[in-house]
C-alpha angles and dihedrals in degrees: 000000000000114000125235112244126210141176115245104166139038133192134169145179102189132162090248098041139008109208128022098271094053093042093049091051090050092051094050095045100039094244113177123218095192113116141168111275112213094196092055089052092048089051090050096240114172088228109053099173130080145168110244129162114247106234120180125207087244091058092047090054090056091063106029134046122237089253093052091051093053105109090354118143107143104126092186093059090042093055093041095051092048093049094040097051091044089055091048095052091039086060090058092251122141129227103240120212098189124111097250116092119228097252094189097054131067143153135241102187119168132213137179095205135345133222099349092166090048090049091051091049089051094050091055091050091050091050089050091050092247099126092137089060095059092099134232096274101052093101094048091048096049104037111100092235091053093109096054090043092054093047093044091054097043092049099035094235116185102180124072113330112185147133124230125198125197105146113247092351092060100102097045090046091052091056091049091050090052091048092052093049093050095041090055091052097247094121140017095216139001128197099224129186146094142245138207132202124238129227148063095291089063097040102039095086093055091048088052090053088056092231095121128094112262103162098075104051090125094046105041097174090059094050102089108065113167114188091004125133088225097049111137104187134298128305112230116241143171143195139101141267128199137188131184103226110198145175109260095229092055092045092052092046093057094041095243124174107254112213098181144329125249108226097185141276146191141248123200146142136232090219090230087276130129107004090349125105138151089287105021129068126242098232093207090057092048091052092046091051091055094044093047091048090056091047093049091048092051095233137113128242090251090063093069113102099179142005126216098202134199090237106155102184093256133116089275094070095089090048090053090053090049090052091051092050091050096043093048096033086225126123142147113022090346092067118105122246110276132197141171122216089200089081086073104029107026119230107317091193111206090011094050098089095050097043090047091047089054087052091049093052092047090055090055095044096046099033106241143107114221123230130255105238121206093023103108087120101054112201108261092228088059094043090055091057104041137023107271090226088070088069095068120206097194129044112265128199102220106141098238115206103194128025125187116213121192135179128188123192148190109282091048094275125153139193130181128179133182120220122191133193104254123252129156 
């Protein structure tokens, strides 16, 4: 018998809020985390704004020892550890210090890259024949699985400890992987999420592709404009989101707070065939991913109350809406409410799916749907497909029951997951 799977813990390090209380407040009140980035200006990037979590030295010291912080400059691991441990403690779980691993708990924590600044520092030292001065943590900081290794060690996890990587679909895929492992009985709980590094060495390639916003450098909060007629490309972002995904029976037995239930989902690829390419989605694959997610979750398209889309503020936004209308066979006034967190955080790349999933779950748990900022001028191609009132401009308190979350990434990869307000 397949097990029911729920979410019992949440953690986040987002550009507009580090920690669940601050992030929830930002969602409800449309607080932007997009700021001017002096280094991007100095490097003459066309896009000189970014979404980056604000992490104080005091906060770092709560999660890392003085020894660990010596020579440490991997922002991806920093964000992931902060979000991951917050989710773990938020779930009412303790950090054991005994010698026995927790065989029933693991982590699937995704990453696009790890420790780019550390890697660059190391290359310069190698070129300067200083290899012995690289430090003992350079490998752990720069290996892609560094984030899951850090979390696995800090929490003493004895089940699967791994890192997935699927571009912008990474975080949503990680949650689906955790769901599958628990549903099949291979684990009691998995700390699932993803993280993304900050800085010009991550964002430079996108700036070179001319897909980033460059018209709002003097007004950062206006720069990220998903679904807007005046959108000018995405704003780069970073951070981490984390969710404790747990077997319902175990969660009930220990009296855990249950934030939402995972009904199911789907992960697929368009194979870079048809309309798909390294950077463009195969629409047929996107629609199949959504349809298969519904089928796997055992619900109909009409059951969806809201969608937290991928919606990056690029020319592909109207195509994404078209794919949703076709996959759900719902349009006009029949279309669900839809929002994009990227209007407040920018595009957090490999961390996007997990941060946005945390936002989706918070909406279910607290009974609201957050607003789309910077979308007063809805793109006419979108307005012709769905009722403009479905793209809300102010937070509404409507008690959604089921939210669909989707992420689409470079390489023509897709992930869609269905979250439901928990009831017995």
